[in-house]
């Protein structure tokens, strides 16, 4: 990647946030975004769009917070993301609002907590009437686009297996342009049609792809096929990640509207199945990858224990040998590295188009991946591998690098996007803009929150509060205190102190000062 797009820009500590935003967008007032001069715009349109930056919002799916070189991981190769972090702010403890796809994505869209929007689990459709940040951006004069995974619905709204017919439904969330893609397991369902499956058919690769893609919700489906790492038979250029990146660059090259854009690029990887391309698979072959704690949680005899025990049983934990986990991690890292490679291509495209001087880049994920920590795979728990996500904000031209270690939340990125666009926040949104942190003036949260229902919305509603030092989990439906970890003394979350008499006062303080007011809507 060329260095020009990441030139360091020292920010004046006395500069206001608005002055900083103006400086970051300097030199763009007289240029159309993708079409040359602004002579065709009305005076009213020029005034409205003057100084409003483009926003490139990049998300991955199931991306661990520590699967990033900038986070101190010495094995994984993510040079492009590391450069973004070196020219911006990396938030090291960003909690997603629900460690599962649909709850988290609903929160990112609306800026609301899970108990507000009600999308507590996967398997049912999101509501087009929700207030979303994309709708607010449209009102503020932005062109909004999304390429990649949306997961806005469970069953096809059109009733067709040609999922391209659902784009009208997806656009109703506030998107002017949509090219939607899906998890690999969806591609394996008989009769499913998406832009990527059609691409593979054109290349004569569809059957090859189906043979290596695990089936989903069929008699032949095995959960372990999703975490047994393997190498794709498709060349890197035909990988789903490459396809999404190519379509995104194609969109950027063709964008000629005079409006600033909000462009959400949503990679499907590194969501299981853990299948990486041949080039990165060869790179990570035989690499020694550090794995997290293997100690499994104790299973209490209550509703929380049934939830946790059911999840451990359902993912076939007896198959998670050290050898299998190491191989899984290698292929997971390969998937992340291809995403990073393609993010480099995207940034190069911005530079080639002359847009890097007026484009903010935000990178995050919907939730993490346990990758064997505590004997668990996938997500759906509140251990840090599942609930923490990467979070990088890179302003145009770069800024003095900073790392924020205090708790932040995914919905704070929603508020940040709204702040950048000078738009009105979605109704009832609860996030806080992170832009002051770029100047070293951000006010840390006292606590971050995450929520999720039990499996299929049955039996539990789990509410988490995390402070600088502690993480507390409560089953509000059954009134059970589930977990309490001292993150300072026990960063691996091995010793659950929830029933320890010595920590009873700590637990009560967390419950009364944070969790109870949060559930009442009094803080957050």
Short mmCIF file of N, CA and C in Angstrom, two decimals, residues 362-496:
data_model
loop_
_atom_site.label_atom_id
_atom_site.label_comp_id
_atom_site.label_asym_id
_atom_site.label_seq_id
_atom_site.Cartn_x
_atom_site.Cartn_y
_atom_site.Cartn_z
N UNK A 362 -13.78 3.90 9.13
CA UNK A 362 -14.10 3.29 10.41
C UNK A 362 -14.12 1.78 10.21
N UNK A 363 -13.46 1.07 11.10
CA UNK A 363 -13.39 -0.39 10.99
C UNK A 363 -13.84 -1.03 12.30
N UNK A 364 -14.73 -2.02 12.20
CA UNK A 364 -15.18 -2.75 13.38
C UNK A 364 -15.79 -4.09 12.95
N UNK A 365 -16.39 -4.79 13.89
CA UNK A 365 -17.05 -6.07 13.62
C UNK A 365 -18.34 -6.15 14.42
N UNK A 366 -19.19 -7.13 14.09
CA UNK A 366 -20.45 -7.25 14.82
C UNK A 366 -20.25 -7.93 16.18
N UNK A 367 -19.35 -8.88 16.25
CA UNK A 367 -19.04 -9.58 17.50
C UNK A 367 -17.76 -10.37 17.28
N UNK A 368 -17.31 -11.08 18.30
CA UNK A 368 -16.05 -11.81 18.20
C UNK A 368 -16.24 -13.28 17.91
N UNK A 369 -15.21 -14.05 18.20
CA UNK A 369 -15.17 -15.51 17.98
C UNK A 369 -14.36 -16.10 19.12
N UNK A 370 -14.90 -17.10 19.81
CA UNK A 370 -14.21 -17.67 20.96
C UNK A 370 -12.95 -18.43 20.57
N UNK A 371 -12.94 -19.11 19.44
CA UNK A 371 -11.76 -19.79 18.91
C UNK A 371 -11.10 -20.70 19.95
N UNK A 372 -11.92 -21.41 20.71
CA UNK A 372 -11.42 -22.38 21.67
C UNK A 372 -11.25 -21.86 23.08
N UNK A 373 -11.32 -20.56 23.30
CA UNK A 373 -11.21 -20.03 24.66
C UNK A 373 -12.30 -20.65 25.54
N UNK A 374 -11.89 -21.12 26.72
CA UNK A 374 -12.82 -21.73 27.68
C UNK A 374 -13.55 -22.93 27.09
N UNK A 375 -12.95 -23.59 26.10
CA UNK A 375 -13.56 -24.75 25.48
C UNK A 375 -14.75 -24.41 24.62
N UNK A 376 -14.83 -23.17 24.15
CA UNK A 376 -15.99 -22.71 23.38
C UNK A 376 -15.58 -22.27 21.98
N UNK A 377 -16.53 -22.38 21.06
CA UNK A 377 -16.37 -21.84 19.71
C UNK A 377 -17.54 -20.90 19.42
N UNK A 378 -17.37 -20.13 18.37
CA UNK A 378 -18.40 -19.22 17.89
C UNK A 378 -18.58 -18.05 18.86
N UNK A 379 -19.82 -17.70 19.23
CA UNK A 379 -20.09 -16.49 20.01
C UNK A 379 -21.14 -16.82 21.08
N UNK A 380 -22.11 -15.92 21.31
CA UNK A 380 -23.26 -16.18 22.19
C UNK A 380 -22.93 -16.23 23.68
N UNK A 381 -21.72 -15.80 24.06
CA UNK A 381 -21.34 -15.68 25.46
C UNK A 381 -20.68 -14.31 25.64
N UNK A 382 -20.36 -13.98 26.89
CA UNK A 382 -19.87 -12.64 27.18
C UNK A 382 -18.40 -12.63 27.59
N UNK A 383 -17.72 -13.74 27.36
CA UNK A 383 -16.26 -13.72 27.50
C UNK A 383 -15.69 -12.78 26.44
N UNK A 384 -14.51 -12.25 26.70
CA UNK A 384 -14.00 -11.17 25.86
C UNK A 384 -13.78 -11.60 24.41
N UNK A 385 -13.46 -12.88 24.17
CA UNK A 385 -13.28 -13.34 22.80
C UNK A 385 -14.54 -13.19 21.97
N UNK A 386 -15.71 -13.23 22.62
CA UNK A 386 -16.99 -13.16 21.95
C UNK A 386 -17.58 -11.75 21.94
N UNK A 387 -17.43 -11.00 23.03
CA UNK A 387 -18.15 -9.74 23.19
C UNK A 387 -17.34 -8.50 22.81
N UNK A 388 -16.01 -8.62 22.77
CA UNK A 388 -15.19 -7.48 22.37
C UNK A 388 -14.95 -7.52 20.86
N UNK A 389 -14.89 -6.33 20.25
CA UNK A 389 -14.69 -6.23 18.80
C UNK A 389 -13.58 -5.23 18.50
N UNK A 390 -12.89 -5.39 17.36
CA UNK A 390 -11.92 -4.37 16.95
C UNK A 390 -12.64 -3.07 16.62
N UNK A 391 -11.96 -1.96 16.80
CA UNK A 391 -12.56 -0.65 16.55
C UNK A 391 -11.45 0.35 16.23
N UNK A 392 -11.41 0.81 15.00
CA UNK A 392 -10.41 1.78 14.55
C UNK A 392 -11.12 2.93 13.84
N UNK A 393 -10.76 4.16 14.19
CA UNK A 393 -11.26 5.34 13.48
C UNK A 393 -10.06 6.06 12.89
N UNK A 394 -10.08 6.25 11.56
CA UNK A 394 -8.97 6.88 10.85
C UNK A 394 -9.49 8.10 10.10
N UNK A 395 -9.06 9.32 10.49
CA UNK A 395 -9.54 10.52 9.79
C UNK A 395 -8.79 10.75 8.49
N UNK A 396 -9.33 11.58 7.61
CA UNK A 396 -8.60 11.90 6.38
C UNK A 396 -7.22 12.45 6.68
N UNK A 397 -6.21 11.93 6.00
CA UNK A 397 -4.85 12.40 6.22
C UNK A 397 -4.17 11.81 7.43
N UNK A 398 -4.92 11.15 8.29
CA UNK A 398 -4.34 10.55 9.48
C UNK A 398 -4.30 11.51 10.65
N UNK A 399 -3.96 11.02 11.80
CA UNK A 399 -3.87 11.81 13.03
C UNK A 399 -2.83 11.16 13.93
N UNK A 400 -2.50 11.85 14.99
CA UNK A 400 -1.55 11.28 15.95
C UNK A 400 -2.16 10.02 16.55
N UNK A 401 -1.44 8.90 16.53
CA UNK A 401 -2.05 7.64 16.98
C UNK A 401 -2.35 7.66 18.47
N UNK A 402 -3.48 7.10 18.80
CA UNK A 402 -3.88 6.97 20.20
C UNK A 402 -4.51 5.60 20.40
N UNK A 403 -4.40 5.07 21.60
CA UNK A 403 -5.10 3.85 21.99
C UNK A 403 -5.94 4.18 23.21
N UNK A 404 -7.23 3.86 23.15
CA UNK A 404 -8.14 4.09 24.26
C UNK A 404 -8.45 2.76 24.91
N UNK A 405 -8.12 2.63 26.18
CA UNK A 405 -8.31 1.36 26.88
C UNK A 405 -9.56 1.32 27.76
N UNK A 406 -10.24 2.44 27.89
CA UNK A 406 -11.47 2.45 28.68
C UNK A 406 -12.61 1.84 27.87
N UNK A 407 -13.67 1.37 28.53
CA UNK A 407 -14.77 0.72 27.81
C UNK A 407 -15.48 1.67 26.83
N UNK A 408 -15.73 1.17 25.64
CA UNK A 408 -16.57 1.85 24.66
C UNK A 408 -17.55 0.82 24.11
N UNK A 409 -18.47 1.27 23.24
CA UNK A 409 -19.53 0.40 22.75
C UNK A 409 -19.67 0.53 21.24
N UNK A 410 -20.24 -0.49 20.63
CA UNK A 410 -20.48 -0.44 19.19
C UNK A 410 -21.40 0.72 18.82
N UNK A 411 -22.41 1.00 19.64
CA UNK A 411 -23.33 2.09 19.31
C UNK A 411 -22.66 3.46 19.43
N UNK A 412 -21.50 3.52 20.04
CA UNK A 412 -20.75 4.77 20.03
C UNK A 412 -20.26 5.08 18.62
N UNK A 413 -20.04 4.06 17.81
CA UNK A 413 -19.67 4.29 16.42
C UNK A 413 -20.85 4.84 15.63
N UNK A 414 -22.06 4.39 15.96
CA UNK A 414 -23.26 4.95 15.34
C UNK A 414 -23.31 6.45 15.60
N UNK A 415 -23.10 6.84 16.84
CA UNK A 415 -23.11 8.26 17.20
C UNK A 415 -21.98 9.01 16.53
N UNK A 416 -20.84 8.35 16.35
CA UNK A 416 -19.70 8.98 15.69
C UNK A 416 -20.00 9.28 14.23
N UNK A 417 -20.61 8.32 13.53
CA UNK A 417 -20.99 8.53 12.14
C UNK A 417 -21.96 9.71 12.03
N UNK A 418 -22.94 9.76 12.91
CA UNK A 418 -23.91 10.86 12.91
C UNK A 418 -23.22 12.19 13.16
N UNK A 419 -22.27 12.20 14.08
CA UNK A 419 -21.53 13.43 14.39
C UNK A 419 -20.71 13.89 13.18
N UNK A 420 -20.04 12.95 12.53
CA UNK A 420 -19.25 13.29 11.34
C UNK A 420 -20.11 13.92 10.26
N UNK A 421 -21.31 13.40 10.09
CA UNK A 421 -22.20 13.85 9.02
C UNK A 421 -23.00 15.09 9.40
N UNK A 422 -22.90 15.49 10.66
CA UNK A 422 -23.72 16.61 11.17
C UNK A 422 -25.20 16.32 10.93
N UNK A 423 -25.57 15.09 11.22
CA UNK A 423 -26.95 14.64 11.05
C UNK A 423 -27.64 14.57 12.41
N UNK A 424 -28.95 14.42 12.39
CA UNK A 424 -29.71 14.24 13.61
C UNK A 424 -29.63 12.77 14.03
N UNK A 425 -29.42 12.49 15.31
CA UNK A 425 -29.34 11.09 15.74
C UNK A 425 -30.67 10.38 15.53
N UNK A 426 -30.63 9.05 15.29
CA UNK A 426 -31.89 8.29 15.23
C UNK A 426 -32.63 8.40 16.56
N UNK A 427 -33.95 8.34 16.49
CA UNK A 427 -34.76 8.44 17.70
C UNK A 427 -34.37 7.36 18.71
N UNK A 428 -34.22 7.78 19.96
CA UNK A 428 -33.93 6.88 21.09
C UNK A 428 -32.56 6.23 21.00
N UNK A 429 -31.67 6.74 20.15
CA UNK A 429 -30.32 6.18 20.11
C UNK A 429 -29.56 6.59 21.36
N UNK A 430 -28.61 5.75 21.78
CA UNK A 430 -27.97 5.96 23.09
C UNK A 430 -26.45 6.03 23.02
N UNK A 431 -25.87 5.99 21.84
CA UNK A 431 -24.42 6.02 21.74
C UNK A 431 -23.85 7.40 22.02
N UNK A 432 -22.53 7.45 22.21
CA UNK A 432 -21.81 8.70 22.44
C UNK A 432 -20.70 8.82 21.40
N UNK A 433 -20.60 9.96 20.75
CA UNK A 433 -19.59 10.14 19.72
C UNK A 433 -18.19 9.92 20.30
N UNK A 434 -17.35 9.29 19.50
CA UNK A 434 -15.96 9.02 19.89
C UNK A 434 -14.98 10.04 19.33
N UNK A 435 -15.47 11.03 18.58
CA UNK A 435 -14.56 11.98 17.95
C UNK A 435 -13.68 12.75 18.94
N UNK A 436 -14.16 13.12 20.14
CA UNK A 436 -13.27 13.81 21.06
C UNK A 436 -12.00 13.03 21.41
N UNK A 437 -12.06 11.70 21.32
CA UNK A 437 -10.88 10.90 21.65
C UNK A 437 -9.75 11.13 20.64
N UNK A 438 -10.08 11.58 19.42
CA UNK A 438 -9.02 11.86 18.45
C UNK A 438 -8.16 13.04 18.88
N UNK A 439 -8.71 13.89 19.73
CA UNK A 439 -7.96 15.02 20.26
C UNK A 439 -7.47 14.76 21.67
N UNK A 440 -7.68 13.55 22.18
CA UNK A 440 -7.28 13.25 23.55
C UNK A 440 -8.21 13.84 24.58
N UNK A 441 -9.45 14.19 24.19
CA UNK A 441 -10.38 14.85 25.10
C UNK A 441 -11.61 14.00 25.40
N UNK A 442 -11.61 12.76 24.99
CA UNK A 442 -12.79 11.93 25.20
C UNK A 442 -13.03 11.64 26.67
N UNK A 443 -14.30 11.60 27.05
CA UNK A 443 -14.67 11.28 28.41
C UNK A 443 -15.01 9.80 28.51
N UNK A 444 -14.23 9.02 29.26
CA UNK A 444 -14.47 7.57 29.33
C UNK A 444 -15.84 7.26 29.94
N UNK A 445 -16.42 6.18 29.45
CA UNK A 445 -17.64 5.65 30.05
C UNK A 445 -17.31 5.00 31.39
N UNK A 446 -18.25 5.07 32.32
CA UNK A 446 -18.08 4.32 33.56
C UNK A 446 -18.34 2.84 33.32
N UNK A 447 -19.22 2.53 32.37
CA UNK A 447 -19.55 1.12 32.11
C UNK A 447 -20.04 0.97 30.68
N UNK A 448 -19.83 -0.21 30.13
CA UNK A 448 -20.37 -0.60 28.83
C UNK A 448 -21.32 -1.76 29.05
N UNK A 449 -22.29 -1.93 28.13
CA UNK A 449 -23.35 -2.90 28.32
C UNK A 449 -23.53 -3.78 27.09
N UNK A 450 -23.94 -5.01 27.33
CA UNK A 450 -24.26 -5.93 26.25
C UNK A 450 -25.39 -6.83 26.72
N UNK A 451 -26.21 -7.29 25.76
CA UNK A 451 -27.41 -8.08 26.11
C UNK A 451 -27.69 -9.12 25.05
N UNK A 452 -28.39 -10.16 25.46
CA UNK A 452 -28.78 -11.19 24.51
C UNK A 452 -29.78 -12.12 25.18
N UNK A 453 -30.71 -12.66 24.40
CA UNK A 453 -31.63 -13.67 24.94
C UNK A 453 -30.96 -15.03 24.94
N UNK A 454 -31.56 -15.96 25.68
CA UNK A 454 -31.10 -17.34 25.61
C UNK A 454 -31.41 -17.94 24.26
N UNK A 455 -31.00 -19.17 24.03
CA UNK A 455 -31.13 -19.82 22.73
C UNK A 455 -32.57 -19.71 22.21
N UNK A 456 -32.73 -19.06 21.06
CA UNK A 456 -34.04 -18.95 20.45
C UNK A 456 -35.04 -18.17 21.28
N UNK A 457 -34.54 -17.22 22.10
CA UNK A 457 -35.41 -16.38 22.95
C UNK A 457 -36.13 -17.20 24.02
N UNK A 458 -35.53 -18.27 24.47
CA UNK A 458 -36.19 -19.12 25.48
C UNK A 458 -35.33 -19.21 26.73
N UNK A 459 -35.89 -18.82 27.86
CA UNK A 459 -35.31 -19.18 29.14
C UNK A 459 -34.40 -18.19 29.81
N UNK A 460 -33.78 -17.27 29.09
CA UNK A 460 -32.87 -16.31 29.72
C UNK A 460 -32.95 -14.97 28.98
N UNK A 461 -32.75 -13.89 29.70
CA UNK A 461 -32.38 -12.63 29.05
C UNK A 461 -31.17 -12.11 29.82
N UNK A 462 -30.03 -12.15 29.16
CA UNK A 462 -28.74 -11.90 29.78
C UNK A 462 -28.32 -10.45 29.59
N UNK A 463 -27.91 -9.82 30.69
CA UNK A 463 -27.52 -8.41 30.68
C UNK A 463 -26.14 -8.29 31.32
N UNK A 464 -25.20 -7.66 30.59
CA UNK A 464 -23.83 -7.53 31.05
C UNK A 464 -23.47 -6.07 31.27
N UNK A 465 -22.72 -5.81 32.33
CA UNK A 465 -22.14 -4.49 32.58
C UNK A 465 -20.64 -4.68 32.80
N UNK A 466 -19.83 -3.89 32.11
CA UNK A 466 -18.37 -3.98 32.26
C UNK A 466 -17.81 -2.60 32.57
N UNK A 467 -17.03 -2.52 33.63
CA UNK A 467 -16.33 -1.29 33.99
C UNK A 467 -14.86 -1.45 33.66
N UNK A 468 -14.05 -0.50 34.04
CA UNK A 468 -12.61 -0.62 33.82
C UNK A 468 -12.06 -1.90 34.46
N UNK A 469 -12.60 -2.28 35.60
CA UNK A 469 -12.02 -3.39 36.34
C UNK A 469 -12.86 -4.67 36.32
N UNK A 470 -14.16 -4.54 36.29
CA UNK A 470 -15.02 -5.72 36.49
C UNK A 470 -15.95 -5.96 35.29
N UNK A 471 -16.36 -7.24 35.16
CA UNK A 471 -17.44 -7.59 34.23
C UNK A 471 -18.45 -8.44 34.98
N UNK A 472 -19.70 -7.99 34.93
CA UNK A 472 -20.78 -8.62 35.67
C UNK A 472 -21.89 -9.03 34.71
N UNK A 473 -22.40 -10.26 34.85
CA UNK A 473 -23.47 -10.78 33.99
C UNK A 473 -24.64 -11.24 34.84
N UNK A 474 -25.84 -10.86 34.39
CA UNK A 474 -27.05 -11.14 35.16
C UNK A 474 -28.13 -11.68 34.23
N UNK A 475 -28.80 -12.74 34.67
CA UNK A 475 -29.96 -13.30 33.96
C UNK A 475 -31.19 -12.62 34.53
N UNK A 476 -31.68 -11.59 33.81
CA UNK A 476 -32.78 -10.80 34.35
C UNK A 476 -34.10 -11.55 34.32
N UNK A 477 -34.25 -12.50 33.43
CA UNK A 477 -35.50 -13.24 33.34
C UNK A 477 -35.67 -14.17 34.53
N UNK A 478 -34.57 -14.77 34.99
CA UNK A 478 -34.61 -15.72 36.10
C UNK A 478 -34.01 -15.15 37.38
N UNK A 479 -33.57 -13.88 37.34
CA UNK A 479 -33.02 -13.17 38.49
C UNK A 479 -31.84 -13.95 39.10
N UNK A 480 -30.87 -14.26 38.21
CA UNK A 480 -29.69 -15.01 38.63
C UNK A 480 -28.44 -14.20 38.31
N UNK A 481 -27.61 -13.97 39.30
CA UNK A 481 -26.28 -13.39 39.06
C UNK A 481 -25.40 -14.50 38.50
N UNK A 482 -24.91 -14.33 37.27
CA UNK A 482 -24.25 -15.42 36.55
C UNK A 482 -22.73 -15.38 36.63
N UNK A 483 -22.15 -14.23 36.38
CA UNK A 483 -20.69 -14.12 36.32
C UNK A 483 -20.22 -12.81 36.92
N UNK A 484 -19.05 -12.87 37.56
CA UNK A 484 -18.35 -11.68 38.01
C UNK A 484 -16.86 -11.95 37.89
N UNK A 485 -16.18 -11.14 37.09
CA UNK A 485 -14.75 -11.29 36.90
C UNK A 485 -14.02 -10.00 37.25
N UNK A 486 -12.91 -10.17 37.95
CA UNK A 486 -12.01 -9.05 38.22
C UNK A 486 -11.01 -9.00 37.08
N UNK A 487 -11.23 -8.15 36.11
CA UNK A 487 -10.43 -8.14 34.89
C UNK A 487 -9.00 -7.66 35.13
N UNK A 488 -8.79 -6.97 36.24
CA UNK A 488 -7.44 -6.52 36.57
C UNK A 488 -6.60 -7.68 37.10
N UNK A 489 -7.16 -8.46 37.99
CA UNK A 489 -6.45 -9.58 38.59
C UNK A 489 -6.57 -10.85 37.77
N UNK A 490 -7.59 -10.93 36.94
CA UNK A 490 -7.90 -12.17 36.20
C UNK A 490 -8.29 -11.81 34.76
N UNK A 491 -7.33 -11.33 33.96
CA UNK A 491 -7.67 -10.88 32.60
C UNK A 491 -8.19 -11.99 31.69
N UNK A 492 -7.87 -13.25 32.00
CA UNK A 492 -8.36 -14.37 31.19
C UNK A 492 -9.75 -14.85 31.60
N UNK A 493 -10.34 -14.22 32.59
CA UNK A 493 -11.69 -14.56 33.04
C UNK A 493 -11.80 -16.04 33.41
N UNK A 494 -10.92 -16.47 34.29
CA UNK A 494 -10.89 -17.87 34.71
C UNK A 494 -11.61 -18.11 36.03
N UNK A 495 -11.66 -17.08 36.89
CA UNK A 495 -12.16 -17.26 38.24
C UNK A 495 -13.46 -16.48 38.43
N UNK A 496 -14.58 -17.16 38.30
CA UNK A 496 -15.88 -16.53 38.45
C UNK A 496 -16.14 -16.27 39.93
#
